[in-house]
Coordinates of C-alpha atoms in Angstrom, one line a residue:
M22 CA 0.0 0.0 0.0
D23 CA 1.9 3.0 -1.3
V24 CA -0.2 5.7 0.3
S25 CA 1.4 8.8 1.7
L26 CA 0.7 10.6 4.9
S27 CA -0.7 13.6 3.0
Q28 CA -3.1 11.3 1.1
M29 CA -4.2 9.7 4.4
A30 CA -4.8 13.2 5.9
T31 CA -7.0 14.0 2.8
L32 CA -9.1 10.9 3.3
D33 CA -9.5 11.8 7.0
A34 CA -10.6 15.3 6.2
V35 CA -13.2 14.0 3.6
A36 CA -14.6 11.6 6.1
R37 CA -14.9 14.2 8.9
H38 CA -16.6 16.7 6.7
S39 CA -18.5 14.2 4.6
S40 CA -17.6 16.5 1.8
F41 CA -14.9 17.0 -0.8
S42 CA -15.4 20.8 -0.7
G43 CA -15.2 20.8 3.1
A44 CA -12.0 18.9 3.1
A45 CA -10.6 21.2 0.4
R46 CA -11.3 24.3 2.6
E47 CA -9.7 22.7 5.6
L48 CA -6.6 21.7 3.7
H49 CA -6.4 24.9 1.7
I50 CA -6.3 23.1 -1.6
G51 CA -8.7 22.9 -4.6
Q52 CA -11.6 20.5 -4.6
P53 CA -10.4 18.8 -7.8
V54 CA -7.2 18.0 -6.0
V55 CA -9.1 16.3 -3.2
S56 CA -11.2 14.3 -5.7
R57 CA -8.1 13.2 -7.6
T58 CA -6.4 12.2 -4.4
V59 CA -9.3 10.0 -3.3
A60 CA -9.6 8.4 -6.7
L61 CA -5.8 7.7 -6.7
V62 CA -5.9 6.1 -3.3
E63 CA -8.9 3.9 -4.2
R64 CA -7.1 2.7 -7.3
T65 CA -4.0 2.0 -5.2
L66 CA -5.9 0.0 -2.7
G67 CA -8.3 -1.6 -5.2
S68 CA -11.3 -0.7 -3.0
T69 CA -14.0 2.0 -3.1
L70 CA -13.7 4.0 0.1
F71 CA -16.5 6.6 -0.4
T72 CA -19.9 6.6 -1.9
R73 CA -20.8 9.9 -3.6
T74 CA -24.3 11.3 -3.7
T75 CA -25.6 14.7 -4.6
R76 CA -25.9 15.6 -0.9
A77 CA -23.0 13.9 0.9
V78 CA -19.9 11.7 0.8
E79 CA -20.1 8.6 3.0
L80 CA -17.6 5.9 3.9
T81 CA -18.1 2.4 2.7
D82 CA -17.2 -0.6 4.9
A83 CA -13.8 -0.7 3.2
G84 CA -13.5 3.0 3.8
R85 CA -14.2 2.7 7.5
A86 CA -11.7 -0.2 7.8
Y87 CA -9.0 1.7 6.0
L88 CA -9.6 5.0 7.7
A89 CA -9.2 3.4 11.1
I90 CA -5.7 2.2 9.9
A91 CA -4.9 5.6 8.4
R92 CA -5.8 7.5 11.6
R93 CA -3.5 5.3 13.7
V94 CA -0.7 5.9 11.2
L95 CA -1.3 9.7 11.3
A96 CA -1.4 9.7 15.1
A97 CA 1.8 7.7 15.2
A98 CA 3.4 10.1 12.7
E99 CA 2.3 13.1 14.7
H100 CA 3.7 11.6 17.9
G101 CA 7.0 10.9 16.2
S102 CA 7.1 14.4 14.8
R103 CA 6.7 15.9 18.3
Q104 CA 9.4 13.6 19.7
W105 CA 11.8 14.6 17.0
E106 CA 11.0 18.3 17.6
G107 CA 11.6 17.8 21.3
Y108 CA 15.0 16.1 20.6
T109 CA 16.2 18.7 18.1
S110 CA 15.2 21.6 20.3
G111 CA 16.7 20.0 23.4
A112 CA 13.4 20.1 25.2
E113 CA 13.5 16.3 25.5
G114 CA 16.4 13.9 26.1
A115 CA 18.4 12.0 28.6
V116 CA 21.8 13.4 29.7
H117 CA 24.5 11.3 31.4
V118 CA 27.2 13.2 33.2
A119 CA 30.3 11.9 35.0
V120 CA 31.4 14.3 37.7
L121 CA 33.8 14.6 40.6
P122 CA 31.9 13.6 43.8
S123 CA 32.7 17.0 45.5
V124 CA 31.2 18.9 42.5
A125 CA 28.2 16.5 42.3
A126 CA 27.3 17.5 45.9
T127 CA 28.0 21.3 45.6
V128 CA 27.6 22.9 42.2
L129 CA 25.9 20.3 40.0
P130 CA 22.5 20.3 41.8
A131 CA 21.8 24.0 40.7
A132 CA 22.5 23.0 37.1
I133 CA 20.1 20.0 37.3
V134 CA 17.3 22.1 38.9
E135 CA 17.6 24.7 36.1
F136 CA 17.8 22.1 33.4
T137 CA 14.8 20.1 34.5
R138 CA 12.5 23.0 35.6
G139 CA 9.3 22.8 33.6
M140 CA 10.8 20.2 31.3
P141 CA 9.3 16.8 32.0
G142 CA 10.9 15.3 28.9
R143 CA 14.4 15.9 30.2
S144 CA 16.3 13.6 32.6
V145 CA 19.8 13.5 34.1
T146 CA 21.9 10.5 35.2
V147 CA 24.8 11.4 37.5
F148 CA 27.9 9.3 37.8
D149 CA 29.7 10.7 40.8
V150 CA 33.1 9.1 40.2
P151 CA 36.8 9.9 40.4
A152 CA 38.3 11.9 37.5
D153 CA 39.9 8.9 35.8
E154 CA 36.7 6.9 35.7
G155 CA 34.8 9.9 34.5
V156 CA 37.0 10.4 31.5
E157 CA 36.8 6.7 30.8
L158 CA 33.0 6.8 30.8
L159 CA 33.1 9.7 28.3
M160 CA 35.5 8.0 26.0
A161 CA 33.4 4.8 26.1
G162 CA 30.3 6.8 25.1
K163 CA 28.6 6.1 28.4
A164 CA 28.7 9.8 29.5
D165 CA 27.8 12.9 27.4
L166 CA 29.7 15.2 29.7
T167 CA 32.4 14.8 32.3
I168 CA 33.5 17.3 35.0
C169 CA 37.0 16.6 36.1
D170 CA 40.4 18.2 36.9
A171 CA 42.5 19.6 34.1
E172 CA 45.1 16.9 34.2
R173 CA 42.6 14.1 33.6
A174 CA 40.7 16.3 31.0
A175 CA 43.8 16.3 28.8
Q176 CA 43.6 12.5 28.5
A177 CA 40.3 12.7 26.5
G178 CA 42.1 14.1 23.4
P179 CA 40.1 15.0 20.3
V180 CA 37.0 13.0 21.2
A181 CA 35.8 15.8 23.5
E182 CA 35.5 19.6 23.7
L183 CA 37.2 21.1 26.8
Q184 CA 36.0 24.1 28.7
V185 CA 37.5 25.5 31.9
L186 CA 34.9 26.0 34.6
S187 CA 36.8 27.2 37.7
A188 CA 40.0 27.1 39.7
D189 CA 40.4 27.1 43.4
S190 CA 43.4 26.8 45.8
L191 CA 43.9 24.2 48.5
Y192 CA 43.3 24.9 52.2
A193 CA 44.7 23.2 55.2
V194 CA 41.9 21.4 57.2
V195 CA 42.8 21.3 60.9
L196 CA 41.3 21.2 64.4
P197 CA 40.3 24.6 65.9
G198 CA 42.9 25.7 68.5
S199 CA 45.7 23.6 67.1
R200 CA 49.2 25.0 66.5
L201 CA 48.4 25.4 62.7
T202 CA 45.6 27.9 63.5
D203 CA 48.0 30.4 65.1
T204 CA 48.9 31.9 61.7
T205 CA 46.7 33.0 58.8
E206 CA 48.5 30.7 56.3
V207 CA 50.1 27.3 56.5
T208 CA 53.0 25.9 54.4
W209 CA 53.1 22.4 53.1
A210 CA 56.2 21.9 55.2
D211 CA 54.2 22.8 58.3
L212 CA 51.5 20.4 57.3
S213 CA 53.9 17.6 56.8
R214 CA 54.8 17.6 60.5
E215 CA 51.4 16.3 61.3
P216 CA 49.7 12.9 60.5
F217 CA 47.9 13.5 57.2
V218 CA 44.5 12.3 56.2
A219 CA 44.4 11.9 52.4
L220 CA 41.9 10.9 49.9
Q221 CA 42.5 7.6 48.0
P222 CA 44.9 7.5 45.0
G223 CA 43.2 8.3 41.7
T224 CA 41.2 11.2 43.0
S225 CA 41.9 14.7 41.8
V226 CA 42.5 16.0 45.4
R227 CA 45.0 13.2 46.1
T228 CA 47.0 14.1 43.1
L229 CA 47.1 17.7 44.2
T230 CA 48.1 16.9 47.8
D231 CA 50.9 14.6 46.6
F232 CA 52.1 17.4 44.4
G233 CA 52.0 19.9 47.2
F234 CA 54.2 17.8 49.5
A235 CA 56.6 16.8 46.7
S236 CA 57.0 20.5 45.7
A237 CA 57.9 21.4 49.2
D238 CA 60.2 18.4 49.4
A239 CA 58.2 17.2 52.4
V240 CA 56.7 13.9 53.5
P241 CA 53.8 13.7 55.9
D242 CA 54.5 12.5 59.4
S243 CA 52.2 9.5 58.7
L244 CA 49.4 8.9 56.2
V245 CA 45.8 7.8 56.7
T246 CA 43.8 7.2 53.5
A247 CA 40.0 7.6 53.2
R248 CA 37.6 7.2 50.4
G249 CA 35.2 10.1 50.9
V250 CA 35.4 13.8 51.8
T251 CA 33.0 13.4 54.7
T252 CA 35.1 10.6 56.1
V253 CA 38.2 12.8 55.9
A254 CA 36.2 15.5 57.9
G255 CA 35.3 13.0 60.6
L256 CA 38.8 11.7 60.9
V257 CA 40.3 15.2 61.2
A258 CA 37.6 16.2 63.7
A259 CA 38.4 13.1 65.8
G260 CA 42.0 14.2 66.0
V261 CA 43.5 11.5 63.7
G262 CA 45.4 14.1 61.7
V263 CA 45.2 17.1 59.3
S264 CA 44.2 17.3 55.7
A265 CA 44.0 19.6 52.7
M266 CA 41.0 20.3 50.4
P267 CA 40.2 22.8 47.6
A268 CA 38.1 25.8 48.7
S269 CA 35.1 24.6 46.8
V270 CA 35.0 21.3 48.7
L271 CA 35.1 22.9 52.2
P272 CA 31.3 23.4 52.5
L273 CA 31.0 19.6 52.5
L274 CA 33.1 19.6 55.7
G275 CA 30.8 22.1 57.5
F276 CA 29.1 19.4 59.6
Q277 CA 32.2 19.2 61.7
D278 CA 33.9 21.8 63.9
L279 CA 37.0 22.4 61.7
S280 CA 39.3 25.3 60.8
F281 CA 40.8 26.2 57.4
R282 CA 43.9 28.0 56.4
P283 CA 45.3 28.8 52.9
L284 CA 48.1 26.5 52.0
I285 CA 51.3 28.2 50.6
T286 CA 54.8 27.4 49.5
P287 CA 53.6 26.4 47.0
T288 CA 50.1 27.5 46.4
V289 CA 48.4 24.5 44.7
T290 CA 45.4 25.1 42.5
R291 CA 42.8 22.7 41.2
T292 CA 41.4 23.6 37.8
I293 CA 37.9 22.1 37.0
C294 CA 37.1 21.4 33.4
L295 CA 34.0 20.3 31.5
L296 CA 34.4 17.8 28.7
G297 CA 31.6 17.4 26.2
R298 CA 31.5 14.5 23.7
I299 CA 31.7 15.3 20.0
P300 CA 29.1 15.6 18.7
L301 CA 26.9 16.5 21.6
A302 CA 23.1 15.9 21.5
P303 CA 20.9 19.1 21.8
A304 CA 19.7 18.2 25.4
A305 CA 23.3 17.7 26.5
Q306 CA 24.2 21.0 24.9
A307 CA 21.5 22.7 26.9
F308 CA 22.7 21.0 30.1
R309 CA 26.3 22.1 29.4
Q310 CA 25.1 25.7 29.4
D311 CA 23.4 25.2 32.7
V312 CA 26.5 23.7 34.2
V313 CA 28.6 26.7 33.0
R314 CA 26.1 29.1 34.6
A315 CA 26.0 27.2 37.8
F316 CA 29.8 27.4 38.2
A317 CA 29.7 31.1 37.2
N318 CA 27.1 31.8 40.0
Q319 CA 28.8 29.8 42.8
P320 CA 30.1 31.9 45.7
S321 CA 33.7 32.9 45.1
G322 CA 36.1 31.5 47.8
L323 CA 35.6 31.5 51.6
S324 CA 34.3 34.3 53.7
S325 CA 36.7 36.7 55.3
Q326 CA 36.9 34.6 58.4
P327 CA 39.2 31.7 57.8
D328 CA 37.4 29.5 60.3
S329 CA 34.0 29.9 58.6
L330 CA 32.4 28.6 55.4

């Protein structure tokens, strides 16, 4: 049955109006075009679909049977058209983003709220994973976007578009009243004289703390390794040792009574980058813009009081 969608729409209009002229007015075409279309479809199908009288046009049994099929096809085509329009406009679509856990808990929620507000056709899946794993997910096609540190972002190569989102320096995380709170700044050498609570290898923060100690030619008094930022906070609060975290991560430590001091000699900075797969689907493009705005709108640094968040 080689019947086009436009021909099916003409049949539907004739049936609803019981008139060739009524269908022609609705479709903004001439009545002879409607008549020729109906006749062509009837020849194609080998069945009479309408009976014509001087007063009306009525469906035959074959016409009613075929029109039921045609209307289902037209409805499916309309639904598909709306879906495609939603995809191309970015109003509909699933976005998968791999992101550093600290960013997933601080900046990313604002982007997700903005992206999904009033858009029931959009969805977001978040993989809160270390930077290495995030880049791997992107390169494997399992993530549309990845938020990671600059060093890992460089591993993606030409398969992704890179955009710098932010940069923040590392702070010493210590107990209030400890000797390291006597000054407004702490050196890596000073920090190395205390037991150090570090994040596990492979995380962006661990890479930075290892670099800070190595640059100062210093080795921590002892090393305790934890998997999560909140665990680090609990260990420091319990007096196990000290730690170091980027400024943007410090709000996650606010549930404990801790003090923070800028780390110097050297000053170590974490640069956060956004990687987008090439090519990027329209919904993912829209989400990328919301992520960029969320980073631009985040509070800059800590308050003037070093012990507060």
